[in-house]
mmCIF file with all atom_site columns, C-alpha atoms in Angstrom:
data_model
loop_
_atom_site.group_PDB
_atom_site.id
_atom_site.type_symbol
_atom_site.label_atom_id
_atom_site.label_alt_id
_atom_site.label_comp_id
_atom_site.label_asym_id
_atom_site.label_entity_id
_atom_site.label_seq_id
_atom_site.pdbx_PDB_ins_code
_atom_site.Cartn_x
_atom_site.Cartn_y
_atom_site.Cartn_z
_atom_site.occupancy
_atom_site.B_iso_or_equiv
_atom_site.pdbx_formal_charge
_atom_site.auth_seq_id
_atom_site.auth_comp_id
_atom_site.auth_asym_id
_atom_site.auth_atom_id
_atom_site.pdbx_PDB_model_num
ATOM 1   C CA . MET A 1 1   ? 9.727   6.422   -12.660 1.00 61.00 ? 1   MET A CA 1
ATOM 2   C CA . GLN A 1 2   ? 7.294   3.616   -12.982 1.00 76.00 ? 2   GLN A CA 1
ATOM 3   C CA . PHE A 1 3   ? 4.036   3.936   -10.978 1.00 86.00 ? 3   PHE A CA 1
ATOM 4   C CA . GLY A 1 4   ? 2.149   0.641   -10.891 1.00 89.00 ? 4   GLY A CA 1
ATOM 5   C CA . ARG A 1 5   ? 2.140   -2.055  -13.558 1.00 94.00 ? 5   ARG A CA 1
ATOM 6   C CA . THR A 1 6   ? -0.010  -3.349  -16.354 1.00 94.00 ? 6   THR A CA 1
ATOM 7   C CA . TYR A 1 7   ? -1.313  -6.857  -16.247 1.00 96.00 ? 7   TYR A CA 1
ATOM 8   C CA . GLU A 1 8   ? 1.407   -8.038  -18.632 1.00 96.00 ? 8   GLU A CA 1
ATOM 9   C CA . GLU A 1 9   ? 4.141   -6.680  -16.401 1.00 95.00 ? 9   GLU A CA 1
ATOM 10  C CA . PHE A 1 10  ? 3.188   -8.939  -13.405 1.00 97.00 ? 10  PHE A CA 1
ATOM 11  C CA . THR A 1 11  ? 4.870   -12.332 -13.167 1.00 97.00 ? 11  THR A CA 1
ATOM 12  C CA . VAL A 1 12  ? 3.798   -14.945 -10.672 1.00 98.00 ? 12  VAL A CA 1
ATOM 13  C CA . GLY A 1 13  ? 6.468   -15.370 -8.072  1.00 98.00 ? 13  GLY A CA 1
ATOM 14  C CA . ASP A 1 14  ? 7.942   -11.822 -8.434  1.00 97.00 ? 14  ASP A CA 1
ATOM 15  C CA . VAL A 1 15  ? 8.715   -10.048 -5.153  1.00 98.00 ? 15  VAL A CA 1
ATOM 16  C CA . TYR A 1 16  ? 8.645   -6.247  -4.911  1.00 97.00 ? 16  TYR A CA 1
ATOM 17  C CA . ARG A 1 17  ? 10.585  -4.839  -1.999  1.00 97.00 ? 17  ARG A CA 1
ATOM 18  C CA . HIS A 1 18  ? 8.962   -1.482  -1.222  1.00 95.00 ? 18  HIS A CA 1
ATOM 19  C CA . TRP A 1 19  ? 11.273  1.478   -0.466  1.00 93.00 ? 19  TRP A CA 1
ATOM 20  C CA . PRO A 1 20  ? 11.646  3.544   1.677   1.00 95.00 ? 20  PRO A CA 1
ATOM 21  C CA . GLY A 1 21  ? 10.507  2.255   5.084   1.00 96.00 ? 21  GLY A CA 1
ATOM 22  C CA . LYS A 1 22  ? 8.594   4.406   7.515   1.00 98.00 ? 22  LYS A CA 1
ATOM 23  C CA . THR A 1 23  ? 9.467   5.047   11.144  1.00 98.00 ? 23  THR A CA 1
ATOM 24  C CA . VAL A 1 24  ? 6.207   5.133   13.088  1.00 97.00 ? 24  VAL A CA 1
ATOM 25  C CA . THR A 1 25  ? 5.902   8.021   15.600  1.00 97.00 ? 25  THR A CA 1
ATOM 26  C CA . GLU A 1 26  ? 3.559   8.575   18.498  1.00 95.00 ? 26  GLU A CA 1
ATOM 27  C CA . TYR A 1 27  ? 2.043   11.414  16.518  1.00 96.00 ? 27  TYR A CA 1
ATOM 28  C CA . ASP A 1 28  ? 1.325   9.075   13.540  1.00 96.00 ? 28  ASP A CA 1
ATOM 29  C CA . ASP A 1 29  ? -0.379  6.544   15.773  1.00 96.00 ? 29  ASP A CA 1
ATOM 30  C CA . HIS A 1 30  ? -2.386  9.124   17.717  1.00 95.00 ? 30  HIS A CA 1
ATOM 31  C CA . LEU A 1 31  ? -3.470  10.966  14.594  1.00 96.00 ? 31  LEU A CA 1
ATOM 32  C CA . PHE A 1 32  ? -4.684  7.734   12.919  1.00 95.00 ? 32  PHE A CA 1
ATOM 33  C CA . CYS A 1 33  ? -6.555  6.804   16.088  1.00 95.00 ? 33  CYS A CA 1
ATOM 34  C CA . LEU A 1 34  ? -8.237  10.231  16.218  1.00 95.00 ? 34  LEU A CA 1
ATOM 35  C CA . LEU A 1 35  ? -9.111  10.219  12.508  1.00 95.00 ? 35  LEU A CA 1
ATOM 36  C CA . THR A 1 36  ? -10.694 6.768   12.853  1.00 95.00 ? 36  THR A CA 1
ATOM 37  C CA . MET A 1 37  ? -12.285 7.328   16.208  1.00 95.00 ? 37  MET A CA 1
ATOM 38  C CA . ASN A 1 38  ? -10.356 4.394   17.744  1.00 93.00 ? 38  ASN A CA 1
ATOM 39  C CA . HIS A 1 39  ? -9.914  5.627   21.343  1.00 92.00 ? 39  HIS A CA 1
ATOM 40  C CA . HIS A 1 40  ? -8.669  2.371   22.863  1.00 93.00 ? 40  HIS A CA 1
ATOM 41  C CA . PRO A 1 41  ? -6.230  3.312   25.720  1.00 92.00 ? 41  PRO A CA 1
ATOM 42  C CA . LEU A 1 42  ? -3.769  0.763   24.508  1.00 93.00 ? 42  LEU A CA 1
ATOM 43  C CA . HIS A 1 43  ? -2.980  3.155   21.679  1.00 92.00 ? 43  HIS A CA 1
ATOM 44  C CA . MET A 1 44  ? -3.634  6.504   23.274  1.00 91.00 ? 44  MET A CA 1
ATOM 45  C CA . ASP A 1 45  ? -2.799  6.328   27.012  1.00 92.00 ? 45  ASP A CA 1
ATOM 46  C CA . SER A 1 46  ? 0.839   5.604   27.924  1.00 94.00 ? 46  SER A CA 1
ATOM 47  C CA . ASN A 1 47  ? 0.036   5.351   31.628  1.00 95.00 ? 47  ASN A CA 1
ATOM 48  C CA . TYR A 1 48  ? -2.626  2.708   30.984  1.00 96.00 ? 48  TYR A CA 1
ATOM 49  C CA . ALA A 1 49  ? -0.268  0.814   28.577  1.00 94.00 ? 49  ALA A CA 1
ATOM 50  C CA . GLU A 1 50  ? 2.607   0.872   31.006  1.00 95.00 ? 50  GLU A CA 1
ATOM 51  C CA . LYS A 1 51  ? 0.643   -0.225  34.104  1.00 96.00 ? 51  LYS A CA 1
ATOM 52  C CA . THR A 1 52  ? -1.987  -2.619  32.798  1.00 95.00 ? 52  THR A CA 1
ATOM 53  C CA . THR A 1 53  ? -0.810  -4.349  29.658  1.00 94.00 ? 53  THR A CA 1
ATOM 54  C CA . ASP A 1 54  ? 1.708   -7.114  28.937  1.00 95.00 ? 54  ASP A CA 1
ATOM 55  C CA . PHE A 1 55  ? 3.480   -4.757  26.467  1.00 95.00 ? 55  PHE A CA 1
ATOM 56  C CA . GLY A 1 56  ? 4.323   -2.069  29.031  1.00 95.00 ? 56  GLY A CA 1
ATOM 57  C CA . GLN A 1 57  ? 3.972   0.653   26.330  1.00 96.00 ? 57  GLN A CA 1
ATOM 58  C CA . ASN A 1 58  ? 1.592   1.853   23.749  1.00 95.00 ? 58  ASN A CA 1
ATOM 59  C CA . VAL A 1 59  ? 0.954   -0.447  20.769  1.00 97.00 ? 59  VAL A CA 1
ATOM 60  C CA . VAL A 1 60  ? 0.479   1.163   17.360  1.00 97.00 ? 60  VAL A CA 1
ATOM 61  C CA . VAL A 1 61  ? -2.985  0.527   16.076  1.00 96.00 ? 61  VAL A CA 1
ATOM 62  C CA . GLY A 1 62  ? -2.846  -2.440  13.627  1.00 96.00 ? 62  GLY A CA 1
ATOM 63  C CA . ASN A 1 63  ? -4.994  -0.873  10.992  1.00 96.00 ? 63  ASN A CA 1
ATOM 64  C CA . TYR A 1 64  ? -2.451  1.975   10.663  1.00 97.00 ? 64  TYR A CA 1
ATOM 65  C CA . ILE A 1 65  ? 0.310   -0.580  9.954   1.00 98.00 ? 65  ILE A CA 1
ATOM 66  C CA . TYR A 1 66  ? -1.927  -2.240  7.361   1.00 97.00 ? 66  TYR A CA 1
ATOM 67  C CA . SER A 1 67  ? -2.730  1.088   5.784   1.00 97.00 ? 67  SER A CA 1
ATOM 68  C CA . LEU A 1 68  ? 0.910   2.054   5.751   1.00 97.00 ? 68  LEU A CA 1
ATOM 69  C CA . LEU A 1 69  ? 1.921   -1.170  4.020   1.00 98.00 ? 69  LEU A CA 1
ATOM 70  C CA . LEU A 1 70  ? -0.915  -0.826  1.500   1.00 97.00 ? 70  LEU A CA 1
ATOM 71  C CA . GLY A 1 71  ? 0.284   2.678   0.684   1.00 96.00 ? 71  GLY A CA 1
ATOM 72  C CA . MET A 1 72  ? 3.936   1.492   0.376   1.00 97.00 ? 72  MET A CA 1
ATOM 73  C CA . SER A 1 73  ? 2.857   -1.068  -2.192  1.00 96.00 ? 73  SER A CA 1
ATOM 74  C CA . VAL A 1 74  ? 1.032   1.400   -4.486  1.00 94.00 ? 74  VAL A CA 1
ATOM 75  C CA . PRO A 1 75  ? 4.045   2.338   -6.696  1.00 93.00 ? 75  PRO A CA 1
ATOM 76  C CA . ASP A 1 76  ? 4.893   -1.358  -7.240  1.00 94.00 ? 76  ASP A CA 1
ATOM 77  C CA . VAL A 1 77  ? 1.454   -2.974  -7.322  1.00 95.00 ? 77  VAL A CA 1
ATOM 78  C CA . SER A 1 78  ? -1.618  -0.814  -7.568  1.00 93.00 ? 78  SER A CA 1
ATOM 79  C CA . GLY A 1 79  ? -0.462  2.505   -9.049  1.00 91.00 ? 79  GLY A CA 1
ATOM 80  C CA . LYS A 1 80  ? -2.382  1.726   -12.274 1.00 92.00 ? 80  LYS A CA 1
ATOM 81  C CA . ALA A 1 81  ? -5.166  -0.200  -10.591 1.00 93.00 ? 81  ALA A CA 1
ATOM 82  C CA . ILE A 1 82  ? -8.706  0.128   -11.915 1.00 93.00 ? 82  ILE A CA 1
ATOM 83  C CA . ALA A 1 83  ? -9.995  -1.235  -8.543  1.00 94.00 ? 83  ALA A CA 1
ATOM 84  C CA . ASN A 1 84  ? -8.960  -3.025  -5.375  1.00 94.00 ? 84  ASN A CA 1
ATOM 85  C CA . LEU A 1 85  ? -11.420 -5.841  -5.449  1.00 95.00 ? 85  LEU A CA 1
ATOM 86  C CA . GLU A 1 86  ? -10.901 -7.795  -2.234  1.00 95.00 ? 86  GLU A CA 1
ATOM 87  C CA . ILE A 1 87  ? -8.819  -8.006  0.914   1.00 96.00 ? 87  ILE A CA 1
ATOM 88  C CA . GLU A 1 88  ? -8.824  -11.832 1.376   1.00 95.00 ? 88  GLU A CA 1
ATOM 89  C CA . SER A 1 89  ? -7.017  -11.955 4.654   1.00 96.00 ? 89  SER A CA 1
ATOM 90  C CA . LEU A 1 90  ? -5.308  -9.662  7.144   1.00 97.00 ? 90  LEU A CA 1
ATOM 91  C CA . LYS A 1 91  ? -3.171  -10.895 10.006  1.00 98.00 ? 91  LYS A CA 1
ATOM 92  C CA . HIS A 1 92  ? -1.465  -8.841  12.697  1.00 97.00 ? 92  HIS A CA 1
ATOM 93  C CA . VAL A 1 93  ? 1.375   -11.098 13.665  1.00 97.00 ? 93  VAL A CA 1
ATOM 94  C CA . ALA A 1 94  ? 3.354   -9.048  16.163  1.00 97.00 ? 94  ALA A CA 1
ATOM 95  C CA . PRO A 1 95  ? 2.988   -5.652  17.812  1.00 97.00 ? 95  PRO A CA 1
ATOM 96  C CA . THR A 1 96  ? 4.524   -2.449  16.518  1.00 97.00 ? 96  THR A CA 1
ATOM 97  C CA . PHE A 1 97  ? 5.639   0.307   18.926  1.00 97.00 ? 97  PHE A CA 1
ATOM 98  C CA . HIS A 1 98  ? 6.392   3.983   18.529  1.00 96.00 ? 98  HIS A CA 1
ATOM 99  C CA . GLY A 1 99  ? 9.871   4.323   17.012  1.00 97.00 ? 99  GLY A CA 1
ATOM 100 C CA . ASP A 1 100 ? 9.744   1.062   15.040  1.00 98.00 ? 100 ASP A CA 1
ATOM 101 C CA . THR A 1 101 ? 10.480  1.344   11.283  1.00 98.00 ? 101 THR A CA 1
ATOM 102 C CA . ILE A 1 102 ? 8.249   -0.655  8.930   1.00 98.00 ? 102 ILE A CA 1
ATOM 103 C CA . TYR A 1 103 ? 9.362   -2.195  5.607   1.00 98.00 ? 103 TYR A CA 1
ATOM 104 C CA . GLY A 1 104 ? 7.160   -4.006  3.170   1.00 98.00 ? 104 GLY A CA 1
ATOM 105 C CA . GLU A 1 105 ? 7.350   -6.449  0.362   1.00 98.00 ? 105 GLU A CA 1
ATOM 106 C CA . THR A 1 106 ? 4.752   -7.904  -1.942  1.00 98.00 ? 106 THR A CA 1
ATOM 107 C CA . THR A 1 107 ? 4.785   -11.279 -3.739  1.00 98.00 ? 107 THR A CA 1
ATOM 108 C CA . VAL A 1 108 ? 2.688   -11.958 -6.849  1.00 98.00 ? 108 VAL A CA 1
ATOM 109 C CA . LEU A 1 109 ? 0.735   -15.145 -6.100  1.00 98.00 ? 109 LEU A CA 1
ATOM 110 C CA . ASP A 1 110 ? -1.388  -15.463 -9.208  1.00 98.00 ? 110 ASP A CA 1
ATOM 111 C CA . LYS A 1 111 ? -2.918  -13.541 -12.105 1.00 98.00 ? 111 LYS A CA 1
ATOM 112 C CA . THR A 1 112 ? -5.966  -14.161 -14.255 1.00 97.00 ? 112 THR A CA 1
ATOM 113 C CA . PRO A 1 113 ? -7.479  -12.323 -17.172 1.00 95.00 ? 113 PRO A CA 1
ATOM 114 C CA . SER A 1 114 ? -10.840 -10.635 -16.601 1.00 93.00 ? 114 SER A CA 1
ATOM 115 C CA . LYS A 1 115 ? -13.800 -12.810 -17.615 1.00 92.00 ? 115 LYS A CA 1
ATOM 116 C CA . SER A 1 116 ? -15.938 -9.814  -18.541 1.00 92.00 ? 116 SER A CA 1
ATOM 117 C CA . LYS A 1 117 ? -13.500 -7.337  -20.216 1.00 92.00 ? 117 LYS A CA 1
ATOM 118 C CA . ASN A 1 118 ? -10.445 -8.219  -22.232 1.00 91.00 ? 118 ASN A CA 1
ATOM 119 C CA . ASP A 1 119 ? -8.584  -4.940  -21.370 1.00 93.00 ? 119 ASP A CA 1
ATOM 120 C CA . ARG A 1 120 ? -7.875  -5.852  -17.773 1.00 95.00 ? 120 ARG A CA 1
ATOM 121 C CA . GLY A 1 121 ? -6.888  -8.618  -15.444 1.00 97.00 ? 121 GLY A CA 1
ATOM 122 C CA . ILE A 1 122 ? -6.873  -9.657  -11.760 1.00 97.00 ? 122 ILE A CA 1
ATOM 123 C CA . VAL A 1 123 ? -3.642  -9.882  -9.856  1.00 98.00 ? 123 VAL A CA 1
ATOM 124 C CA . TYR A 1 124 ? -3.530  -11.751 -6.562  1.00 98.00 ? 124 TYR A CA 1
ATOM 125 C CA . VAL A 1 125 ? -0.741  -10.557 -4.158  1.00 98.00 ? 125 VAL A CA 1
ATOM 126 C CA . GLU A 1 126 ? 0.484   -11.054 -0.636  1.00 98.00 ? 126 GLU A CA 1
ATOM 127 C CA . THR A 1 127 ? 2.076   -8.130  1.262   1.00 98.00 ? 127 THR A CA 1
ATOM 128 C CA . LYS A 1 128 ? 4.220   -8.658  4.349   1.00 98.00 ? 128 LYS A CA 1
ATOM 129 C CA . GLY A 1 129 ? 5.418   -5.947  6.721   1.00 98.00 ? 129 GLY A CA 1
ATOM 130 C CA . TYR A 1 130 ? 8.545   -6.254  8.831   1.00 97.00 ? 130 TYR A CA 1
ATOM 131 C CA . LYS A 1 131 ? 10.055  -4.184  11.661  1.00 97.00 ? 131 LYS A CA 1
ATOM 132 C CA . GLN A 1 132 ? 13.689  -2.972  11.528  1.00 97.00 ? 132 GLN A CA 1
ATOM 133 C CA . ASP A 1 133 ? 14.858  -6.133  13.263  1.00 97.00 ? 133 ASP A CA 1
ATOM 134 C CA . GLY A 1 134 ? 13.206  -8.378  10.753  1.00 97.00 ? 134 GLY A CA 1
ATOM 135 C CA . THR A 1 135 ? 10.159  -9.282  12.879  1.00 98.00 ? 135 THR A CA 1
ATOM 136 C CA . LEU A 1 136 ? 7.066   -9.976  10.739  1.00 98.00 ? 136 LEU A CA 1
ATOM 137 C CA . VAL A 1 137 ? 4.288   -7.768  11.968  1.00 98.00 ? 137 VAL A CA 1
ATOM 138 C CA . CYS A 1 138 ? 1.510   -7.866  9.323   1.00 98.00 ? 138 CYS A CA 1
ATOM 139 C CA . VAL A 1 139 ? 0.472   -10.012 6.360   1.00 98.00 ? 139 VAL A CA 1
ATOM 140 C CA . PHE A 1 140 ? -2.451  -9.458  4.002   1.00 98.00 ? 140 PHE A CA 1
ATOM 141 C CA . ARG A 1 141 ? -3.616  -10.851 0.698   1.00 98.00 ? 141 ARG A CA 1
ATOM 142 C CA . ARG A 1 142 ? -5.610  -8.958  -1.842  1.00 98.00 ? 142 ARG A CA 1
ATOM 143 C CA . LYS A 1 143 ? -6.909  -8.995  -5.395  1.00 98.00 ? 143 LYS A CA 1
ATOM 144 C CA . VAL A 1 144 ? -6.372  -5.956  -7.656  1.00 97.00 ? 144 VAL A CA 1
ATOM 145 C CA . MET A 1 145 ? -7.908  -5.273  -11.049 1.00 96.00 ? 145 MET A CA 1
ATOM 146 C CA . VAL A 1 146 ? -5.203  -3.768  -13.282 1.00 96.00 ? 146 VAL A CA 1
ATOM 147 C CA . PRO A 1 147 ? -5.258  -2.619  -16.921 1.00 95.00 ? 147 PRO A CA 1
ATOM 148 C CA . THR A 1 148 ? -3.631  -4.358  -19.821 1.00 94.00 ? 148 THR A CA 1
ATOM 149 C CA . GLU A 1 149 ? -1.345  -2.623  -22.237 1.00 92.00 ? 149 GLU A CA 1
ATOM 150 C CA . THR A 1 150 ? -4.338  -2.251  -24.569 1.00 90.00 ? 150 THR A CA 1
ATOM 151 C CA . TYR A 1 151 ? -6.226  -0.366  -21.882 1.00 89.00 ? 151 TYR A CA 1
ATOM 152 C CA . ILE A 1 152 ? -3.291  2.039   -21.423 1.00 87.00 ? 152 ILE A CA 1
ATOM 153 C CA . LYS A 1 153 ? -2.749  2.629   -25.193 1.00 86.00 ? 153 LYS A CA 1
ATOM 154 C CA . GLU A 1 154 ? -6.479  3.210   -25.803 1.00 84.00 ? 154 GLU A CA 1
ATOM 155 C CA . ARG A 1 155 ? -6.427  6.035   -23.200 1.00 81.00 ? 155 ARG A CA 1
ATOM 156 C CA . GLY A 1 156 ? -3.219  7.651   -24.409 1.00 75.00 ? 156 GLY A CA 1
ATOM 157 C CA . TRP A 1 157 ? -1.140  6.969   -21.297 1.00 72.00 ? 157 TRP A CA 1
ATOM 158 C CA . GLY A 1 158 ? 2.625   6.783   -21.626 1.00 59.00 ? 158 GLY A CA 1
ATOM 159 C CA . HIS A 1 159 ? 3.459   10.372  -22.441 1.00 50.00 ? 159 HIS A CA 1
ATOM 160 C CA . LEU A 1 160 ? 2.925   13.856  -21.070 1.00 45.00 ? 160 LEU A CA 1
ATOM 161 C CA . PRO A 1 161 ? 0.381   16.105  -22.761 1.00 48.00 ? 161 PRO A CA 1
ATOM 162 C CA . GLY A 1 162 ? 1.688   17.355  -26.076 1.00 48.00 ? 162 GLY A CA 1
ATOM 163 C CA . GLY A 1 163 ? 3.528   14.104  -26.756 1.00 47.00 ? 163 GLY A CA 1
ATOM 164 C CA . SER A 1 164 ? 6.718   14.853  -24.772 1.00 44.00 ? 164 SER A CA 1
ATOM 165 C CA . PRO A 1 165 ? 8.398   11.907  -23.066 1.00 49.00 ? 165 PRO A CA 1
ATOM 166 C CA . GLY A 1 166 ? 8.463   11.751  -19.291 1.00 50.00 ? 166 GLY A CA 1
ATOM 167 C CA . GLY A 1 167 ? 6.613   8.684   -18.166 1.00 57.00 ? 167 GLY A CA 1
ATOM 168 C CA . GLU A 1 168 ? 2.976   7.884   -17.528 1.00 65.00 ? 168 GLU A CA 1
ATOM 169 C CA . GLN A 1 169 ? 1.201   10.803  -15.975 1.00 67.00 ? 169 GLN A CA 1
ATOM 170 C CA . PRO A 1 170 ? -2.402  10.526  -17.141 1.00 68.00 ? 170 PRO A CA 1
ATOM 171 C CA . GLY A 1 171 ? -4.577  13.516  -16.382 1.00 71.00 ? 171 GLY A CA 1
ATOM 172 C CA . ARG A 1 172 ? -1.604  15.797  -15.744 1.00 71.00 ? 172 ARG A CA 1
ATOM 173 C CA . PRO A 1 173 ? -2.428  19.338  -16.962 1.00 77.00 ? 173 PRO A CA 1
ATOM 174 C CA . GLU A 1 174 ? -0.147  21.275  -19.236 1.00 79.00 ? 174 GLU A CA 1
ATOM 175 C CA . LEU A 1 175 ? 1.388   24.506  -17.872 1.00 80.00 ? 175 LEU A CA 1
ATOM 176 C CA . LYS A 1 176 ? -0.373  27.496  -19.322 1.00 82.00 ? 176 LYS A CA 1
ATOM 177 C CA . SER A 1 177 ? 1.712   30.038  -21.139 1.00 77.00 ? 177 SER A CA 1
ATOM 178 C CA . GLN A 1 178 ? 2.507   33.106  -19.087 1.00 75.00 ? 178 GLN A CA 1
ATOM 179 C CA . GLU A 1 179 ? 3.354   35.238  -22.109 1.00 68.00 ? 179 GLU A CA 1
ATOM 180 C CA . LYS A 1 180 ? 2.017   38.808  -22.178 1.00 62.00 ? 180 LYS A CA 1
#
């Protein structure tokens, strides 16, 4: 299974549809709010949300949706990344509610070789998140520094320790022998 891409594997205009989607639960939303100390009652207090907001129910905190989409994109976009360089823009387009399922897709907008090191490049992408009914909920653009094939080869990626095939798993330890 491929995990991320090298600079050469990105083509401007390609669209990666991330799979699977994620159904957002009340627990997910509350845990994220608690971990990030976001105690706004719109996200945490169903009585408040029902009685005092236009939505009539809790709204999932937008940064969770962004984080979820970013995570969904890792196998397709940044699994080999050297660094995430910039989040250029982030737009929360429509609300997400408990029970909604989020799907994401990323479009490659541009790519440029690094000006300082020839073993890496910068990929510029836009990720969009949709609900199960096709409603766009979140859009963000970012720049990711990714390795070239040269970078990968110089570090011995592309095989398991000992030379056995099995995909790129850099840093994976070998199983120690249990012989006695």
